[in-house]
mmCIF file of C-alpha atoms in Angstrom:
data_model
loop_
_atom_site.group_PDB
_atom_site.id
_atom_site.type_symbol
_atom_site.label_atom_id
_atom_site.label_comp_id
_atom_site.label_asym_id
_atom_site.label_seq_id
_atom_site.Cartn_x
_atom_site.Cartn_y
_atom_site.Cartn_z
ATOM 1 C CA UNK Q 1 10.997 -50.749 28.021
ATOM 2 C CA UNK Q 2 9.370 -47.735 29.863
ATOM 3 C CA UNK Q 3 12.049 -45.753 28.350
ATOM 4 C CA UNK Q 4 11.082 -46.637 24.732
ATOM 5 C CA UNK Q 5 7.820 -46.214 25.704
ATOM 6 C CA UNK Q 6 8.450 -42.495 26.509
ATOM 7 C CA UNK Q 7 10.817 -42.418 23.391
ATOM 8 C CA UNK Q 8 7.648 -43.372 21.004
ATOM 9 C CA UNK Q 9 5.643 -41.283 22.554
ATOM 10 C CA UNK Q 10 7.515 -38.182 22.212
ATOM 11 C CA UNK Q 11 8.274 -38.945 18.456
ATOM 12 C CA UNK Q 12 4.334 -39.054 17.968
ATOM 13 C CA UNK Q 13 3.959 -36.053 19.567
ATOM 14 C CA UNK Q 14 6.719 -34.878 17.034
ATOM 15 C CA UNK Q 15 5.156 -35.802 13.898
ATOM 16 C CA UNK Q 16 1.731 -34.912 15.346
ATOM 17 C CA UNK Q 17 2.953 -31.057 15.639
ATOM 18 C CA UNK Q 18 5.108 -31.201 12.666
ATOM 19 C CA UNK Q 19 2.132 -32.486 10.392
ATOM 20 C CA UNK Q 20 0.190 -29.667 12.432
ATOM 21 C CA UNK Q 21 2.319 -26.845 11.048
ATOM 22 C CA UNK Q 22 2.535 -28.103 7.726
ATOM 23 C CA UNK Q 23 -1.035 -28.436 7.802
ATOM 24 C CA UNK Q 24 -1.232 -24.999 8.576
ATOM 25 C CA UNK Q 25 1.811 -24.043 6.047
ATOM 26 C CA UNK Q 26 -0.473 -25.235 3.473
ATOM 27 C CA UNK Q 27 -3.452 -23.630 4.571
ATOM 28 C CA UNK Q 28 -1.558 -20.559 4.469
ATOM 29 C CA UNK Q 29 -0.436 -20.832 1.128
ATOM 30 C CA UNK Q 30 -3.919 -21.812 -0.431
ATOM 31 C CA UNK Q 31 -5.180 -18.819 1.217
ATOM 32 C CA UNK Q 32 -2.688 -17.038 -0.180
ATOM 33 C CA UNK Q 33 -2.989 -18.247 -3.746
ATOM 34 C CA UNK Q 34 -6.641 -17.418 -3.465
ATOM 35 C CA UNK Q 35 -6.151 -14.049 -2.531
ATOM 36 C CA UNK Q 36 -3.392 -13.440 -5.662
ATOM 37 C CA UNK Q 37 -5.761 -15.337 -7.916
ATOM 38 C CA UNK Q 38 -9.242 -12.899 -6.555
ATOM 39 C CA UNK Q 39 -7.223 -9.557 -7.032
ATOM 40 C CA UNK Q 40 -5.558 -10.781 -10.590
ATOM 41 C CA UNK Q 41 -8.667 -11.351 -12.073
ATOM 42 C CA UNK Q 42 -10.525 -7.974 -11.522
ATOM 43 C CA UNK Q 43 -11.409 -6.314 -13.840
ATOM 44 C CA UNK Q 44 -8.178 -3.140 -13.479
ATOM 45 C CA UNK Q 45 -7.387 -2.752 -17.021
ATOM 46 C CA UNK Q 46 -9.111 -1.589 -19.708
ATOM 47 C CA UNK Q 47 -8.090 -3.080 -23.053
ATOM 48 C CA UNK Q 48 -7.046 -0.685 -25.721
ATOM 49 C CA UNK Q 49 -9.286 -0.138 -28.612
ATOM 50 C CA UNK Q 50 -8.812 -1.669 -31.762
ATOM 51 C CA UNK Q 51 -7.428 -0.360 -34.884
ATOM 52 C CA UNK Q 52 -9.942 0.914 -37.153
ATOM 53 C CA UNK Q 53 -7.243 0.545 -40.567
ATOM 54 C CA UNK Q 54 -3.631 -0.678 -40.831
ATOM 55 C CA UNK Q 55 -2.831 2.707 -41.656
ATOM 56 C CA UNK Q 56 -3.460 2.968 -38.083
ATOM 57 C CA UNK Q 57 -1.923 0.445 -36.733
ATOM 58 C CA UNK Q 58 1.021 0.854 -38.472
ATOM 59 C CA UNK Q 59 1.257 4.805 -37.585
ATOM 60 C CA UNK Q 60 0.406 3.343 -34.110
ATOM 61 C CA UNK Q 61 3.965 1.248 -34.131
ATOM 62 C CA UNK Q 62 6.267 4.190 -35.374
ATOM 63 C CA UNK Q 63 4.702 6.488 -32.995
ATOM 64 C CA UNK Q 64 5.513 3.995 -30.383
ATOM 65 C CA UNK Q 65 9.277 3.214 -32.269
ATOM 66 C CA UNK Q 66 10.075 7.101 -31.966
ATOM 67 C CA UNK Q 67 9.146 7.756 -28.534
ATOM 68 C CA UNK Q 68 9.175 4.391 -25.996
ATOM 69 C CA UNK Q 69 7.025 4.354 -22.799
ATOM 70 C CA UNK Q 70 9.940 5.227 -20.513
ATOM 71 C CA UNK Q 71 7.681 3.917 -17.893
ATOM 72 C CA UNK Q 72 4.576 1.706 -18.547
ATOM 73 C CA UNK Q 73 3.501 1.252 -15.545
ATOM 74 C CA UNK Q 74 2.790 4.796 -15.042
ATOM 75 C CA UNK Q 75 1.066 4.190 -18.479
ATOM 76 C CA UNK Q 76 -1.594 1.436 -17.081
ATOM 77 C CA UNK Q 77 -4.932 2.307 -17.061
ATOM 78 C CA UNK Q 78 -7.755 1.164 -14.575
ATOM 79 C CA UNK Q 79 -10.981 0.001 -15.145
ATOM 80 C CA UNK Q 80 -12.712 2.219 -12.693
ATOM 81 C CA UNK Q 81 -16.093 2.061 -14.481
ATOM 82 C CA UNK Q 82 -15.903 -2.069 -13.717
ATOM 83 C CA UNK Q 83 -14.723 -1.389 -10.110
ATOM 84 C CA UNK Q 84 -17.325 1.095 -9.031
ATOM 85 C CA UNK Q 85 -19.906 -1.377 -10.892
ATOM 86 C CA UNK Q 86 -18.556 -3.898 -7.786
ATOM 87 C CA UNK Q 87 -18.186 -1.664 -5.392
ATOM 88 C CA UNK Q 88 -18.733 2.549 -5.408
ATOM 89 C CA UNK Q 89 -16.870 2.733 -2.074
ATOM 90 C CA UNK Q 90 -13.174 2.191 -4.467
ATOM 91 C CA UNK Q 91 -11.368 5.553 -5.319
ATOM 92 C CA UNK Q 92 -7.950 4.383 -6.205
ATOM 93 C CA UNK Q 93 -5.690 1.167 -6.638
ATOM 94 C CA UNK Q 94 -2.345 0.737 -5.389
ATOM 95 C CA UNK Q 95 0.509 -1.206 -7.282
ATOM 96 C CA UNK Q 96 4.118 -1.083 -5.836
ATOM 97 C CA UNK Q 97 6.328 -3.231 -8.444
ATOM 98 C CA UNK Q 98 8.404 -6.169 -7.478
ATOM 99 C CA UNK Q 99 5.257 -7.330 -4.319
ATOM 100 C CA UNK Q 100 2.223 -8.377 -4.162
ATOM 101 C CA UNK Q 101 0.848 -5.032 -3.590
ATOM 102 C CA UNK Q 102 -1.569 -4.318 -6.397
ATOM 103 C CA UNK Q 103 -4.919 -3.615 -4.749
ATOM 104 C CA UNK Q 104 -8.123 -1.011 -5.532
ATOM 105 C CA UNK Q 105 -8.454 1.293 -2.217
ATOM 106 C CA UNK Q 106 -11.503 1.548 -0.394
ATOM 107 C CA UNK Q 107 -13.318 4.700 1.574
ATOM 108 C CA UNK Q 108 -16.319 5.734 3.837
ATOM 109 C CA UNK Q 109 -16.126 9.856 4.941
ATOM 110 C CA UNK Q 110 -15.621 9.543 8.402
ATOM 111 C CA UNK Q 111 -15.047 6.087 9.139
ATOM 112 C CA UNK Q 112 -12.047 3.624 9.850
ATOM 113 C CA UNK Q 113 -13.618 0.923 10.717
ATOM 114 C CA UNK Q 114 -16.324 -0.724 7.962
ATOM 115 C CA UNK Q 115 -13.006 -1.559 5.718
ATOM 116 C CA UNK Q 116 -11.027 -2.945 8.821
ATOM 117 C CA UNK Q 117 -12.639 -5.961 8.343
ATOM 118 C CA UNK Q 118 -14.163 -6.749 4.975
ATOM 119 C CA UNK Q 119 -13.134 -6.105 1.195
ATOM 120 C CA UNK Q 120 -13.953 -5.004 -1.767
ATOM 121 C CA UNK Q 121 -16.963 -7.487 -1.733
ATOM 122 C CA UNK Q 122 -17.939 -6.502 1.842
ATOM 123 C CA UNK Q 123 -17.671 -9.771 3.273
ATOM 124 C CA UNK Q 124 -17.147 -9.400 6.556
ATOM 125 C CA UNK Q 125 -14.097 -11.113 8.619
ATOM 126 C CA UNK Q 126 -11.990 -10.382 5.909
ATOM 127 C CA UNK Q 127 -8.578 -8.609 6.100
ATOM 128 C CA UNK Q 128 -8.688 -7.666 2.454
ATOM 129 C CA UNK Q 129 -9.664 -4.366 2.429
ATOM 130 C CA UNK Q 130 -6.844 -1.843 1.516
ATOM 131 C CA UNK Q 131 -8.585 2.095 2.621
ATOM 132 C CA UNK Q 132 -8.334 5.365 2.468
ATOM 133 C CA UNK Q 133 -8.757 7.184 6.101
ATOM 134 C CA UNK Q 134 -12.645 8.750 6.588
ATOM 135 C CA UNK Q 135 -11.161 11.836 7.073
ATOM 136 C CA UNK Q 136 -8.944 12.199 3.867
ATOM 137 C CA UNK Q 137 -11.314 12.998 0.864
ATOM 138 C CA UNK Q 138 -11.074 10.749 -2.204
ATOM 139 C CA UNK Q 139 -10.223 13.404 -4.370
ATOM 140 C CA UNK Q 140 -6.520 12.434 -2.754
ATOM 141 C CA UNK Q 141 -6.168 16.378 -2.188
ATOM 142 C CA UNK Q 142 -5.023 16.357 1.247
ATOM 143 C CA UNK Q 143 -1.708 17.379 2.396
ATOM 144 C CA UNK Q 144 -1.282 14.132 4.292
ATOM 145 C CA UNK Q 145 -2.985 10.986 2.757
ATOM 146 C CA UNK Q 146 -3.133 7.739 4.911
ATOM 147 C CA UNK Q 147 -3.778 4.290 2.882
ATOM 148 C CA UNK Q 148 -4.125 1.514 5.242
ATOM 149 C CA UNK Q 149 -3.784 -2.484 5.290
ATOM 150 C CA UNK Q 150 -3.227 -5.198 6.978
ATOM 151 C CA UNK Q 151 0.597 -7.425 7.967
ATOM 152 C CA UNK Q 152 -0.842 -10.534 6.849
ATOM 153 C CA UNK Q 153 1.035 -14.101 7.827
ATOM 154 C CA UNK Q 154 0.964 -15.193 4.549
ATOM 155 C CA UNK Q 155 2.584 -12.246 3.030
ATOM 156 C CA UNK Q 156 -0.284 -10.577 0.933
ATOM 157 C CA UNK Q 157 -1.585 -6.922 1.688
ATOM 158 C CA UNK Q 158 0.729 -4.351 3.051
ATOM 159 C CA UNK Q 159 2.936 -6.813 4.806
ATOM 160 C CA UNK Q 160 5.956 -6.472 1.662
ATOM 161 C CA UNK Q 161 6.192 -2.458 3.021
ATOM 162 C CA UNK Q 162 7.505 -3.816 6.149
ATOM 163 C CA UNK Q 163 10.877 -4.452 3.798
ATOM 164 C CA UNK Q 164 10.865 -0.798 3.106
ATOM 165 C CA UNK Q 165 12.672 -0.425 6.547
ATOM 166 C CA UNK Q 166 15.598 -1.945 5.359
ATOM 167 C CA UNK Q 167 17.786 0.382 3.674
ATOM 168 C CA UNK Q 168 18.690 -1.624 0.304
ATOM 169 C CA UNK Q 169 15.208 -2.877 -0.386
ATOM 170 C CA UNK Q 170 14.230 0.649 0.248
ATOM 171 C CA UNK Q 171 16.656 1.800 -2.338
ATOM 172 C CA UNK Q 172 16.015 -1.387 -4.823
ATOM 173 C CA UNK Q 173 11.964 0.001 -5.030
ATOM 174 C CA UNK Q 174 12.306 3.579 -6.021
ATOM 175 C CA UNK Q 175 8.053 3.870 -7.351
ATOM 176 C CA UNK Q 176 4.907 3.505 -5.593
ATOM 177 C CA UNK Q 177 1.987 3.954 -8.038
ATOM 178 C CA UNK Q 178 -1.555 5.500 -6.992
ATOM 179 C CA UNK Q 179 -4.337 5.060 -10.037
ATOM 180 C CA UNK Q 180 -7.187 7.172 -9.676
ATOM 181 C CA UNK Q 181 -10.388 8.509 -11.548
ATOM 182 C CA UNK Q 182 -8.629 11.621 -12.893
ATOM 183 C CA UNK Q 183 -4.909 11.149 -12.048
ATOM 184 C CA UNK Q 184 -2.279 8.439 -12.026
ATOM 185 C CA UNK Q 185 0.414 9.363 -8.811
ATOM 186 C CA UNK Q 186 3.939 8.056 -9.188
ATOM 187 C CA UNK Q 187 5.662 8.476 -5.836
ATOM 188 C CA UNK Q 188 8.932 7.887 -4.556
ATOM 189 C CA UNK Q 189 9.623 6.453 -1.258
ATOM 190 C CA UNK Q 190 10.565 9.466 1.542
ATOM 191 C CA UNK Q 191 11.094 7.208 4.436
ATOM 192 C CA UNK Q 192 9.826 4.061 6.009
ATOM 193 C CA UNK Q 193 9.909 3.348 10.001
ATOM 194 C CA UNK Q 194 8.118 1.925 12.925
ATOM 195 C CA UNK Q 195 6.276 3.945 15.532
ATOM 196 C CA UNK Q 196 3.541 4.346 17.841
ATOM 197 C CA UNK Q 197 0.090 4.459 16.417
ATOM 198 C CA UNK Q 198 -0.653 8.073 18.315
ATOM 199 C CA UNK Q 199 -3.492 10.665 16.504
ATOM 200 C CA UNK Q 200 -0.443 12.738 15.595
ATOM 201 C CA UNK Q 201 0.419 10.337 12.190
ATOM 202 C CA UNK Q 202 -2.863 11.049 11.458
ATOM 203 C CA UNK Q 203 -2.992 14.382 10.703
ATOM 204 C CA UNK Q 204 -3.815 15.730 7.287
ATOM 205 C CA UNK Q 205 -5.011 19.705 7.807
ATOM 206 C CA UNK Q 206 -2.079 22.361 8.117
ATOM 207 C CA UNK Q 207 -2.122 26.113 8.177
ATOM 208 C CA UNK Q 208 0.782 26.557 6.192
ATOM 209 C CA UNK Q 209 3.580 25.457 4.279
ATOM 210 C CA UNK Q 210 6.033 25.799 7.332
ATOM 211 C CA UNK Q 211 3.746 24.561 9.200
ATOM 212 C CA UNK Q 212 2.958 21.261 7.163
ATOM 213 C CA UNK Q 213 7.044 20.973 6.362
ATOM 214 C CA UNK Q 214 8.022 20.483 10.254
ATOM 215 C CA UNK Q 215 5.782 17.624 10.683
ATOM 216 C CA UNK Q 216 6.885 16.203 7.651
ATOM 217 C CA UNK Q 217 10.843 16.237 9.093
ATOM 218 C CA UNK Q 218 9.175 15.043 12.535
ATOM 219 C CA UNK Q 219 7.723 12.163 11.218
ATOM 220 C CA UNK Q 220 9.986 11.188 9.368
ATOM 221 C CA UNK Q 221 13.413 12.042 10.937
ATOM 222 C CA UNK Q 222 13.085 8.614 12.508
ATOM 223 C CA UNK Q 223 14.294 7.057 9.151
ATOM 224 C CA UNK Q 224 18.665 7.281 8.825
ATOM 225 C CA UNK Q 225 18.322 6.868 5.466
ATOM 226 C CA UNK Q 226 15.064 9.346 4.290
ATOM 227 C CA UNK Q 227 15.142 11.099 1.121
ATOM 228 C CA UNK Q 228 13.636 14.030 1.870
ATOM 229 C CA UNK Q 229 14.078 16.575 -0.904
ATOM 230 C CA UNK Q 230 15.898 20.555 -0.376
ATOM 231 C CA UNK Q 231 13.213 22.028 -2.106
ATOM 232 C CA UNK Q 232 10.119 20.584 -0.449
ATOM 233 C CA UNK Q 233 7.153 18.127 -0.815
ATOM 234 C CA UNK Q 234 3.443 18.833 -2.411
ATOM 235 C CA UNK Q 235 1.891 16.032 -0.668
ATOM 236 C CA UNK Q 236 2.633 12.936 1.877
ATOM 237 C CA UNK Q 237 1.230 10.019 0.799
ATOM 238 C CA UNK Q 238 1.932 7.858 3.933
ATOM 239 C CA UNK Q 239 0.852 3.504 3.784
ATOM 240 C CA UNK Q 240 0.826 2.201 6.928
ATOM 241 C CA UNK Q 241 0.095 -0.914 8.221
ATOM 242 C CA UNK Q 242 1.254 -2.948 11.783
ATOM 243 C CA UNK Q 243 4.758 -4.210 13.165
ATOM 244 C CA UNK Q 244 5.372 -5.568 16.158
ATOM 245 C CA UNK Q 245 8.621 -3.428 17.906
ATOM 246 C CA UNK Q 246 6.125 -3.244 20.112
ATOM 247 C CA UNK Q 247 2.012 -3.360 21.512
ATOM 248 C CA UNK Q 248 0.110 -1.377 19.194
ATOM 249 C CA UNK Q 249 3.670 -0.467 16.696
ATOM 250 C CA UNK Q 250 3.421 1.060 13.089
ATOM 251 C CA UNK Q 251 5.315 0.821 10.195
ATOM 252 C CA UNK Q 252 4.765 3.839 8.027
ATOM 253 C CA UNK Q 253 5.869 4.086 4.357
ATOM 254 C CA UNK Q 254 6.210 7.535 3.885
ATOM 255 C CA UNK Q 255 6.043 8.810 0.136
ATOM 256 C CA UNK Q 256 5.885 12.453 -1.867
ATOM 257 C CA UNK Q 257 4.914 12.789 -5.809
ATOM 258 C CA UNK Q 258 7.526 12.989 -8.492
ATOM 259 C CA UNK Q 259 6.994 13.969 -12.590
ATOM 260 C CA UNK Q 260 7.967 11.213 -15.225
ATOM 261 C CA UNK Q 261 11.233 11.812 -14.632
ATOM 262 C CA UNK Q 262 11.574 11.609 -11.384
ATOM 263 C CA UNK Q 263 11.713 15.398 -10.275
ATOM 264 C CA UNK Q 264 8.901 16.184 -7.198
ATOM 265 C CA UNK Q 265 6.104 17.884 -8.003
ATOM 266 C CA UNK Q 266 6.308 21.050 -7.123
ATOM 267 C CA UNK Q 267 4.480 22.543 -3.389
ATOM 268 C CA UNK Q 268 1.086 24.655 -4.242
ATOM 269 C CA UNK Q 269 0.199 27.094 -2.042
ATOM 270 C CA UNK Q 270 -2.012 26.576 0.510
ATOM 271 C CA UNK Q 271 -5.433 27.684 -0.965
ATOM 272 C CA UNK Q 272 -4.866 26.602 -4.212
ATOM 273 C CA UNK Q 273 -5.806 23.979 -4.883
ATOM 274 C CA UNK Q 274 -5.800 22.296 -1.784
#
């Protein structure tokens, strides 16, 4: 009889644990769906203006048939006017095809704390903010542009970037898009790895190209499948999130800009618009 009571208590405890985990997973799924719905409903894409005549429509269709858009994601237009009306700290938009990464980028000069726990609505205690390093400039003109996002248990924000550490995922996902009011950056993954959170990872200024190239090599050589062009790269775009290989670890996805054909953008001499 005593043994039966113990078994019943054990079964009851197990059932309670299962129900608790089920509730937690249900909440996580609800949070994820709510999160994705929030960003899906943002005013991100401007609608095309309606044609003024049938002739204009026919001409447009004829042009499209003759020269189809090779990369629709590069043609995407973000409604930055609407986003800035919502929050003037919006400086860009990040999109990684094949993942949930599709978010506005925020920035506060010399401040990496504000959006660490705030979202685009300025809601405190939120981990839904993706932000550009406070020491970077909003025109993304520094030699290294660092963008941060949280690693969330529900799989949102920058969690998918963890997968770039797998060679198969890295090779299957060859484009990252960074939209700004002035320019669309087509980015190609260069390397992905976990590392420490040392200040050297945040370096953004260099005296010359040789110093910058040496830095790129040093930061990315830990990735066995890195794709570093022999001719060098113009700038680094570094996407950073928390990692758990050791205490205070970070996963960084390093990318560089390419043109529409996939060729690396030619490095600009220092002092020429940088």
